[in-house]
Short mmCIF file of C-alpha atoms in Angstrom, two decimals:
data_model
loop_
_atom_site.label_atom_id
_atom_site.label_comp_id
_atom_site.label_asym_id
_atom_site.label_seq_id
_atom_site.Cartn_x
_atom_site.Cartn_y
_atom_site.Cartn_z
CA MET A 1 -17.05 10.44 -0.44
CA GLY A 2 -13.28 9.72 -0.38
CA PHE A 3 -11.03 9.72 2.32
CA LYS A 4 -10.72 12.84 4.66
CA ALA A 5 -7.59 13.36 6.72
CA GLU A 6 -8.98 14.22 10.24
CA ALA A 7 -5.75 14.85 11.94
CA PRO A 8 -2.22 16.30 11.34
CA HIS A 9 0.64 13.86 10.07
CA GLU A 10 -1.78 12.12 7.40
CA HIS A 11 -0.45 11.63 4.23
CA VAL A 12 -3.17 10.41 1.97
CA VAL A 13 -2.71 9.15 -1.76
CA GLN A 14 -5.56 8.86 -4.01
CA PHE A 15 -5.73 6.62 -7.35
CA TYR A 16 -8.25 8.11 -9.49
CA ASP A 17 -9.76 8.05 -13.19
CA ASP A 18 -12.46 10.33 -12.88
CA ASP A 19 -12.02 13.90 -12.42
CA HIS A 20 -15.45 14.83 -11.03
CA GLU A 21 -14.88 12.14 -8.27
CA LEU A 22 -11.56 13.62 -7.14
CA ALA A 23 -13.05 17.05 -7.10
CA ALA A 24 -16.03 15.87 -4.99
CA ASP A 25 -13.59 14.03 -2.48
CA VAL A 26 -11.00 16.78 -2.44
CA GLY A 27 -13.54 19.58 -2.46
CA ALA A 28 -14.73 17.92 0.97
CA TYR A 29 -11.44 17.77 2.15
CA LEU A 30 -10.67 21.35 1.86
CA ALA A 31 -14.26 22.70 2.72
CA GLU A 32 -13.95 20.93 6.08
CA VAL A 33 -10.56 22.61 6.98
CA ILE A 34 -11.92 25.83 5.92
CA GLN A 35 -14.93 25.78 7.92
CA ALA A 36 -13.03 24.61 11.08
CA GLY A 37 -11.07 27.95 10.88
CA GLY A 38 -7.92 26.13 9.40
CA VAL A 39 -6.06 26.94 6.06
CA ALA A 40 -6.34 24.80 3.14
CA ILE A 41 -3.63 24.69 0.46
CA VAL A 42 -4.03 23.80 -2.95
CA ILE A 43 -1.25 22.75 -5.45
CA ALA A 44 -2.85 21.61 -8.59
CA THR A 45 -3.58 22.07 -12.42
CA GLU A 46 -5.94 24.99 -13.36
CA THR A 47 -8.41 22.64 -14.62
CA HIS A 48 -8.48 21.05 -10.88
CA ARG A 49 -8.33 24.25 -9.17
CA GLN A 50 -11.51 25.32 -11.04
CA ALA A 51 -13.27 22.18 -10.11
CA PHE A 52 -12.14 22.29 -6.59
CA ALA A 53 -13.44 25.95 -6.28
CA ALA A 54 -16.90 24.76 -7.66
CA GLN A 55 -17.05 22.24 -5.05
CA LEU A 56 -16.22 24.84 -2.43
CA VAL A 57 -19.08 27.29 -3.71
CA GLY A 58 -21.40 24.26 -3.27
CA ALA A 59 -20.12 23.92 0.12
CA GLY A 60 -21.19 27.60 0.90
CA ILE A 61 -17.59 29.13 0.60
CA ASN A 62 -16.74 31.85 -1.83
CA PRO A 63 -13.11 30.96 -2.84
CA ASP A 64 -12.22 34.20 -4.00
CA VAL A 65 -12.85 35.85 -0.68
CA ALA A 66 -11.41 32.91 1.05
CA GLU A 67 -8.10 33.04 -1.19
CA ALA A 68 -8.02 36.92 -0.28
CA GLY A 69 -7.77 35.87 3.49
CA LEU A 70 -11.35 37.99 4.14
CA ALA A 71 -13.58 35.08 4.95
CA PRO A 72 -13.80 33.79 8.26
CA PRO A 73 -13.08 31.63 9.85
CA GLY A 74 -10.41 29.68 7.22
CA ALA A 75 -8.37 30.59 4.49
CA LEU A 76 -7.41 29.25 1.02
CA VAL A 77 -4.22 29.26 -0.75
CA MET A 78 -4.17 27.99 -4.35
CA LEU A 79 -1.01 27.51 -6.43
CA ASP A 80 -0.68 26.42 -9.95
CA ALA A 81 1.28 23.02 -10.07
CA ARG A 82 2.90 23.32 -13.25
CA GLU A 83 4.57 26.58 -12.12
CA ALA A 84 5.46 25.09 -8.98
CA ALA A 85 6.99 22.04 -10.20
CA ASP A 86 9.04 24.00 -12.67
CA SER A 87 10.33 26.19 -9.99
CA LEU A 88 11.77 23.21 -7.82
CA LEU A 89 13.98 22.06 -10.54
CA ILE A 90 17.25 22.84 -11.28
CA ASP A 91 18.63 21.17 -15.01
CA GLY A 92 15.88 18.68 -14.61
CA ARG A 93 16.94 17.86 -10.79
CA LEU A 94 14.90 18.47 -7.92
CA ALA A 95 16.27 21.23 -5.60
CA PRO A 96 15.81 20.58 -1.84
CA HIS A 97 16.50 24.22 -1.04
CA ARG A 98 13.67 25.29 -3.42
CA PHE A 99 11.08 22.99 -2.04
CA ASP A 100 11.80 24.28 1.36
CA LYS A 101 11.73 28.02 0.34
CA LEU A 102 8.39 27.62 -1.67
CA ILE A 103 6.47 24.87 0.08
CA GLY A 104 8.27 24.56 3.53
CA ASP A 105 7.81 28.51 4.08
CA LEU A 106 4.04 28.13 2.87
CA ILE A 107 3.13 25.43 5.50
CA ARG A 108 5.23 26.94 8.30
CA GLU A 109 3.46 30.23 7.85
CA ALA A 110 0.06 28.31 7.71
CA ALA A 111 0.47 26.36 10.59
CA ALA A 112 2.41 29.31 12.90
CA GLY A 113 -1.00 30.31 14.44
CA GLY A 114 -1.94 26.94 15.60
CA ARG A 115 -4.79 26.48 13.11
CA PRO A 116 -5.14 22.98 11.24
CA VAL A 117 -3.62 23.09 7.87
CA ARG A 118 -4.40 20.74 5.14
CA ALA A 119 -2.57 20.73 1.66
CA TYR A 120 -3.57 18.89 -1.61
CA GLY A 121 -0.70 18.36 -4.12
CA GLU A 122 -0.29 17.07 -7.77
CA LEU A 123 3.19 18.10 -7.90
CA VAL A 124 4.62 14.50 -8.02
CA ALA A 125 2.17 13.56 -10.33
CA LEU A 126 3.11 16.02 -12.60
CA LEU A 127 6.88 14.99 -12.43
CA TRP A 128 5.98 11.41 -12.97
CA ALA A 129 3.90 12.11 -16.14
CA ASP A 130 6.83 14.16 -17.36
CA GLY A 131 8.79 10.98 -17.04
CA ASN A 132 10.83 12.46 -14.24
CA VAL A 133 10.12 9.56 -11.90
CA GLN A 134 13.28 10.03 -9.81
CA ALA A 135 12.49 13.81 -9.01
CA ALA A 136 9.05 12.52 -8.26
CA LEU A 137 10.03 9.99 -5.49
CA GLU A 138 12.61 12.51 -4.25
CA LEU A 139 9.91 15.08 -3.59
CA GLU A 140 8.03 12.58 -1.86
CA GLU A 141 10.77 12.09 0.68
CA LEU A 142 10.70 15.90 1.02
CA TRP A 143 7.16 15.83 1.66
CA ASP A 144 7.56 12.94 4.21
CA GLY A 145 10.36 14.84 6.02
CA LEU A 146 8.35 18.07 6.05
CA GLY A 147 5.27 16.12 7.32
CA ARG A 148 7.15 14.77 10.41
CA ASP A 149 8.40 18.35 11.49
CA LEU A 150 4.93 20.29 11.05
CA ASP A 151 1.25 19.74 11.96
CA PHE A 152 -0.46 19.08 8.56
CA SER A 153 -1.98 16.76 6.74
CA LEU A 154 -1.32 16.12 2.94
CA TYR A 155 -3.72 14.59 0.14
CA CYS A 156 -1.96 13.56 -3.30
CA ALA A 157 -3.61 12.28 -6.25
CA TYR A 158 -2.46 10.28 -9.12
CA PRO A 159 -4.49 9.55 -12.51
CA LEU A 160 -4.87 5.56 -12.77
CA GLY A 161 -3.33 5.61 -16.22
CA LEU A 162 0.14 7.09 -14.97
CA ILE A 163 0.52 4.59 -12.40
CA GLU A 164 -0.76 1.40 -14.08
CA ARG A 165 2.32 1.23 -16.65
CA GLU A 166 4.17 -2.13 -15.86
CA GLU A 167 7.72 -0.54 -16.11
CA ASP A 168 6.89 1.79 -13.17
CA ALA A 169 5.89 -0.84 -10.85
CA GLY A 170 8.79 -0.24 -8.64
CA ALA A 171 8.55 3.01 -8.54
CA LEU A 172 4.85 2.59 -7.45
CA HIS A 173 5.75 0.81 -4.50
CA ALA A 174 8.66 3.07 -3.43
CA VAL A 175 6.41 6.30 -3.56
CA SER A 176 3.81 4.27 -1.64
CA ARG A 177 5.89 4.03 1.34
CA GLN A 178 5.40 7.70 1.83
CA HIS A 179 1.83 7.81 2.50
CA SER A 180 -0.25 6.65 5.34
CA SER A 181 -3.45 5.84 3.61
CA VAL A 182 -4.63 4.91 0.21
CA VAL A 183 -7.59 5.59 -1.54
CA ASP A 184 -8.93 3.96 -5.02
CA ALA A 185 -11.38 2.54 -6.66
CA SER A 186 -11.06 -0.95 -7.81
CA VAL A 187 -8.83 -1.39 -10.60
CA THR A 188 -9.98 -4.82 -11.69
CA PRO A 189 -12.01 -4.56 -15.13
CA PRO A 190 -14.51 -4.17 -16.37
CA ARG A 191 -14.56 -0.48 -15.80
CA ARG A 192 -17.94 -0.11 -15.21
CA GLY A 193 -19.46 -0.97 -11.84
CA ARG A 194 -16.31 -0.11 -9.69
CA SER A 195 -16.39 0.07 -6.22
CA ARG A 196 -16.83 3.59 -4.88
CA GLU A 197 -14.10 3.42 -2.53
CA ARG A 198 -11.48 1.21 -1.06
CA ARG A 199 -9.11 2.45 1.74
CA ALA A 200 -6.30 1.33 3.90
CA THR A 201 -4.81 3.36 6.68
CA PHE A 202 -1.23 3.42 7.96
CA ARG A 203 1.21 5.81 9.93
CA TRP A 204 2.94 8.55 8.23
CA SER A 205 6.29 7.30 9.04
CA GLY A 206 8.26 6.74 5.92
CA ARG A 207 7.13 2.99 5.81
CA GLY A 208 3.86 3.09 4.54
CA PRO A 209 1.45 0.49 2.53
CA THR A 210 3.86 -1.27 0.46
CA ASP A 211 1.79 -4.18 1.08
CA SER A 212 -1.61 -2.92 0.81
CA PRO A 213 -3.94 -4.96 -1.51
CA LEU A 214 -4.75 -1.94 -2.84
CA LEU A 215 -1.25 -1.22 -4.20
CA LEU A 216 -0.54 -4.81 -4.92
CA ARG A 217 -3.42 -4.69 -7.16
CA VAL A 218 -2.81 -1.44 -8.97
CA SER A 219 0.64 -2.41 -9.48
CA ARG A 220 -0.19 -6.00 -11.04
CA HIS A 221 -2.78 -4.65 -13.31
CA GLY A 222 -0.30 -2.46 -15.24
#
């Protein structure tokens, strides 16, 4: 089982190479907050949204009913990560006011009633994959600011193949500072027999796990 944020102001990042493992970890993270009467917000690709929904079904939650706001006690909000990422850009540059309108307003509305809020997002990973690493780093800064102002936890995920590139090592360290906890499988070959989970935990302060052995191992493996 992967890391599950248990309190507001957690900003978790997972490095993964197995979609099934990611789905199980994120599904548990989302199910827990819905079952506790909170709001789960998902900003993911269609493939991952379907995989997470299947995990929720396995946990006894009907995603369609939860998304319609009809399932007591919690609720589910799902957005398409590609559409959301594109809407945040103007001429290839990240527009902070668009982030605040789309994401900020969504988080504020979800948290307004005092319910626990957990968000899962793949926006940064998509921008990184597009080669727009600068926008990805700026987006992490915006998430970080929102996390200081509002009570919610955030779970991000990056495919290992994306962040293992040697030319992105500096950016990897920069983005790591915006996370309070790191989850990944062992990156050391051989690929079979990897450890099930490794985790380091820090405060969501904007100065996160830059020197975590996990991140050092990921960046050196690139």
